Coordinates of N, CA and C in Angstrom, one line a residue:
V230 N 8.4 36.0 -48.5 CA 9.1 34.3 -49.8 C 9.0 33.6 -48.7
P231 N 8.1 32.2 -49.5 CA 7.7 31.5 -48.5 C 9.5 30.5 -48.8
E232 N 9.5 29.9 -47.3 CA 10.7 29.1 -47.2 C 10.5 27.4 -47.8
G233 N 11.5 27.4 -48.6 CA 11.1 25.6 -48.7 C 11.8 25.1 -47.9
R234 N 11.7 23.5 -47.7 CA 12.2 22.4 -46.8 C 14.0 22.9 -46.8
G235 N 14.3 22.9 -47.8 CA 16.0 22.6 -47.8 C 16.1 24.0 -46.7
Q236 N 15.5 25.5 -47.0 CA 16.1 26.7 -46.7 C 16.2 26.7 -45.0
K237 N 14.8 26.0 -44.8 CA 14.5 25.6 -43.1 C 15.4 24.9 -42.7
H238 N 16.2 24.1 -43.6 CA 17.0 22.6 -42.8 C 18.0 23.8 -42.6
S239 N 18.6 24.7 -43.8 CA 19.9 25.4 -43.6 C 19.9 26.3 -42.4
S240 N 18.7 26.9 -42.3 CA 18.3 27.8 -41.4 C 18.5 27.5 -40.1
N241 N 18.0 26.3 -39.7 CA 18.1 25.4 -38.3 C 19.5 24.9 -38.2
K242 N 20.0 24.6 -39.1 CA 21.6 24.1 -38.6 C 22.4 25.6 -38.8
A243 N 22.3 26.6 -39.4 CA 22.6 27.9 -39.0 C 22.4 28.5 -37.3
L244 N 21.7 28.2 -37.1 CA 21.4 28.6 -36.1 C 21.8 27.8 -34.9
E245 N 21.8 26.6 -35.0 CA 22.6 25.7 -34.2 C 24.0 25.8 -34.2
A246 N 24.7 25.7 -34.9 CA 26.3 26.6 -35.3 C 26.2 27.4 -34.5
Y247 N 25.7 29.3 -34.8 CA 25.4 30.0 -34.4 C 25.6 29.7 -32.2
Q248 N 24.3 29.1 -31.9 CA 23.9 28.9 -30.5 C 25.6 28.4 -30.1
N249 N 25.9 27.6 -30.2 CA 27.6 26.9 -30.1 C 28.6 27.6 -29.9
A250 N 28.6 28.5 -31.0 CA 29.9 29.1 -30.9 C 29.5 30.3 -29.7
Y251 N 28.2 30.4 -29.9 CA 27.8 31.7 -29.0 C 28.5 31.3 -27.1
E252 N 27.9 29.7 -27.3 CA 27.7 29.4 -26.1 C 29.7 29.4 -25.9
I253 N 30.3 29.2 -26.4 CA 31.4 29.0 -26.1 C 32.4 30.1 -25.9
A254 N 31.8 31.1 -26.9 CA 32.7 32.7 -27.1 C 32.0 33.4 -25.3
E255 N 31.0 33.6 -25.1 CA 30.7 33.9 -23.7 C 31.5 32.6 -22.5
N256 N 31.6 32.0 -22.9 CA 32.7 31.1 -21.6 C 34.4 31.2 -21.7
R257 N 34.5 32.0 -22.8 CA 35.7 31.6 -22.8 C 36.5 33.0 -23.7
L258 N 35.7 33.8 -23.9 CA 36.3 35.0 -24.2 C 35.7 36.5 -23.4
T259 N 36.1 37.5 -23.4 CA 35.8 38.3 -22.7 C 35.0 39.1 -23.4
S260 N 33.9 40.2 -22.7 CA 32.9 40.5 -23.4 C 33.2 41.9 -24.5
T261 N 34.7 42.2 -24.3 CA 35.2 43.2 -25.0 C 36.2 42.6 -26.6
D262 N 36.2 40.9 -26.4 CA 36.5 40.3 -27.5 C 36.2 40.4 -28.7
P263 N 37.3 41.4 -30.0 CA 36.5 41.2 -31.2 C 36.0 40.7 -31.3
I264 N 36.7 39.1 -31.6 CA 35.8 38.0 -31.8 C 34.5 37.7 -31.5
R265 N 34.5 37.8 -30.0 CA 33.2 37.8 -29.4 C 31.9 38.5 -29.7
L266 N 32.7 39.8 -30.1 CA 31.6 41.0 -30.8 C 30.8 40.7 -31.9
G267 N 31.5 40.4 -33.2 CA 32.0 40.1 -34.3 C 30.9 39.0 -34.1
L268 N 31.1 38.3 -33.4 CA 29.6 37.0 -33.2 C 28.4 37.5 -33.2
C269 N 28.6 37.9 -32.0 CA 27.2 38.5 -31.8 C 26.6 39.8 -32.9
L270 N 27.4 40.5 -33.6 CA 26.9 41.4 -34.2 C 26.5 40.4 -35.4
N271 N 27.3 39.4 -35.7 CA 26.4 38.3 -36.8 C 25.4 37.4 -36.4
F272 N 25.2 37.1 -35.6 CA 24.4 36.3 -34.7 C 22.9 37.0 -34.8
S273 N 23.5 38.1 -34.1 CA 21.6 39.7 -34.1 C 21.6 39.6 -35.4
V274 N 22.1 40.2 -36.4 CA 21.6 40.4 -38.1 C 21.2 38.8 -38.3
F275 N 21.5 37.8 -37.8 CA 21.0 36.3 -38.5 C 19.9 36.2 -37.9
Y276 N 19.5 36.5 -36.7 CA 17.9 36.5 -36.1 C 17.0 37.5 -36.7
Y277 N 17.5 38.9 -36.8 CA 16.9 39.9 -37.5 C 16.3 39.5 -39.0
E278 N 17.3 38.8 -39.9 CA 17.1 38.6 -41.2 C 16.7 37.3 -41.6
I279 N 17.5 36.5 -41.2 CA 16.9 35.2 -41.4 C 15.8 34.6 -40.6
M280 N 15.9 34.6 -39.4 CA 14.8 34.2 -38.5 C 13.7 35.1 -38.2
Q281 N 13.8 36.1 -38.9 CA 12.7 36.9 -38.3 C 12.4 37.4 -37.3
Q282 N 13.4 37.4 -36.3 CA 13.3 37.2 -34.7 C 13.6 38.8 -34.2
P283 N 12.9 39.8 -34.9 CA 13.4 41.1 -34.6 C 14.0 41.1 -32.9
E284 N 13.0 40.7 -32.0 CA 12.8 41.1 -30.8 C 14.6 40.4 -30.2
K285 N 14.7 39.0 -30.6 CA 15.7 38.4 -29.9 C 17.4 39.4 -30.8
A286 N 17.0 39.4 -31.8 CA 18.0 40.0 -32.4 C 18.5 41.3 -31.3
I287 N 17.4 41.8 -31.4 CA 17.6 43.1 -30.4 C 18.2 43.1 -28.9
E288 N 17.8 42.2 -28.4 CA 18.3 41.4 -27.0 C 19.6 41.4 -26.9
M289 N 20.0 40.1 -28.4 CA 21.1 39.6 -28.2 C 22.3 41.0 -28.3
A290 N 22.0 42.1 -29.2 CA 23.0 43.0 -30.0 C 23.0 43.8 -28.6
K291 N 21.6 43.9 -27.9 CA 21.4 44.5 -26.4 C 22.9 44.4 -25.6
K292 N 22.4 43.2 -25.2 CA 23.4 42.4 -24.3 C 24.7 42.3 -24.4
S293 N 25.1 42.8 -25.7 CA 26.5 42.3 -26.2 C 26.8 43.7 -26.1
F294 N 26.5 44.8 -26.4 CA 26.9 46.4 -26.2 C 27.0 46.5 -25.1
D295 N 25.9 46.5 -23.9 CA 25.8 46.7 -22.6 C 27.0 46.2 -21.6
D296 N 27.7 44.8 -22.4 CA 28.3 44.0 -21.4 C 29.8 44.5 -21.4
A297 N 29.9 44.9 -23.3 CA 31.3 45.2 -23.6 C 31.5 46.7 -22.9
I298 N 30.6 47.7 -22.7 CA 30.3 49.0 -22.4 C 31.0 48.4 -20.9
A299 N 30.4 47.7 -20.3 CA 30.7 47.6 -19.2 C 32.7 47.5 -18.9
N300 N 32.5 46.2 -19.5 CA 34.1 46.6 -19.7 C 35.2 47.0 -20.1
L301 N 34.7 48.3 -20.6 CA 35.7 49.1 -21.6 C 36.7 49.1 -21.2
D302 N 36.9 49.7 -20.1 CA 38.4 50.0 -19.1 C 39.4 48.8 -19.3
N303 N 38.8 47.6 -19.4 CA 40.0 46.2 -19.5 C 40.5 45.9 -20.7
V304 N 40.0 46.6 -21.8 CA 40.6 46.3 -23.5 C 41.8 46.8 -23.6
T305 N 42.3 45.3 -24.3 CA 43.7 45.5 -24.5 C 43.8 46.9 -25.1
D306 N 45.2 47.5 -25.3 CA 45.1 48.2 -26.6 C 45.2 48.0 -28.0
E307 N 45.7 46.4 -28.5 CA 45.7 46.1 -29.5 C 44.1 45.7 -29.8
S308 N 43.1 45.6 -28.9 CA 41.7 45.0 -29.3 C 40.9 46.2 -29.4
Y309 N 41.4 47.4 -28.7 CA 40.3 48.5 -29.1 C 39.8 49.4 -29.7
K310 N 40.5 49.4 -30.6 CA 40.2 49.7 -32.3 C 39.0 48.7 -32.6
D311 N 39.5 47.3 -32.8 CA 38.6 46.2 -33.2 C 37.2 46.5 -32.6
A312 N 37.4 46.5 -31.0 CA 36.5 46.3 -30.6 C 35.2 47.8 -30.5
T313 N 35.6 48.7 -30.8 CA 34.7 49.4 -30.4 C 34.1 50.4 -31.7
L314 N 34.8 49.5 -33.1 CA 34.3 49.7 -34.7 C 33.2 48.2 -34.3
I315 N 33.1 47.6 -33.9 CA 32.2 46.8 -34.2 C 30.8 47.0 -32.9
M316 N 31.4 47.4 -31.8 CA 30.4 48.3 -31.0 C 29.4 49.2 -31.7
Q317 N 30.2 50.1 -32.4 CA 29.8 51.1 -32.9 C 28.5 50.6 -34.5
L318 N 28.8 49.1 -34.7 CA 27.7 49.0 -35.7 C 27.2 48.1 -34.7
L319 N 27.2 47.6 -33.6 CA 25.7 47.0 -32.5 C 25.2 48.2 -32.4
R320 N 25.5 49.5 -32.4 CA 24.7 50.1 -31.5 C 24.2 51.2 -32.9
D321 N 24.4 51.1 -33.9 CA 23.8 51.1 -35.3 C 22.9 50.4 -35.7
N322 N 23.3 49.2 -35.4 CA 22.0 48.1 -36.0 C 20.7 48.0 -34.6
L323 N 21.4 48.5 -33.6 CA 20.2 48.5 -32.3 C 19.0 49.7 -33.3
T324 N 20.1 50.9 -33.2 CA 19.0 52.6 -33.9 C 18.1 52.1 -34.7
L325 N 18.6 51.1 -35.7 CA 18.1 51.0 -36.8 C 16.8 50.4 -36.7
W326 N 16.9 49.0 -36.1 CA 16.1 47.8 -35.7 C 14.9 48.4 -34.4
N327 N 15.2 49.1 -33.4 CA 14.4 50.3 -32.7 C 13.4 50.7 -33.5
S328 N 14.1 51.7 -34.5 CA 13.0 52.3 -34.8 C 12.1 52.0 -36.1
D329 N 12.8 50.8 -36.5 CA 11.6 49.9 -37.3 C 10.1 49.0 -36.4
M330 N 10.7 48.8 -34.9 CA 9.9 48.1 -34.1 C 8.2 49.3 -34.5
P331 N 7.5 48.4 -34.0 CA 6.3 49.1 -33.8 C 6.1 49.5 -32.3
E332 N 5.5 50.6 -32.3 CA 5.3 51.3 -31.2 C 4.1 50.9 -30.4
E333 N 4.2 50.3 -28.6 CA 3.7 49.8 -28.2 C 2.8 50.7 -27.8
Q334 N 1.1 50.6 -27.8 CA 0.4 51.0 -27.6 C -0.6 50.9 -25.9

């Protein structure tokens, strides 16, 4: 579907907002914080679906998942369920997206 000027403008504004939020989340929230994980999940889907950049989506989702796994022992009891649920969604997306990627020859 060809992108109109309005859609491209909106996509760029959304990208800018996601980038700003992502930077704040990385600096202020732990890697297992459900808000940060949810932001990374949504931002990676945005890259995959809207920006049509599957490599960037995979890179972001993998980094978020790996960072959270590395700090899973430090997650608070009240955040554990939400964090692990979002991590599962990240992993599901990674599995799906990697299966959609063309094989390198």
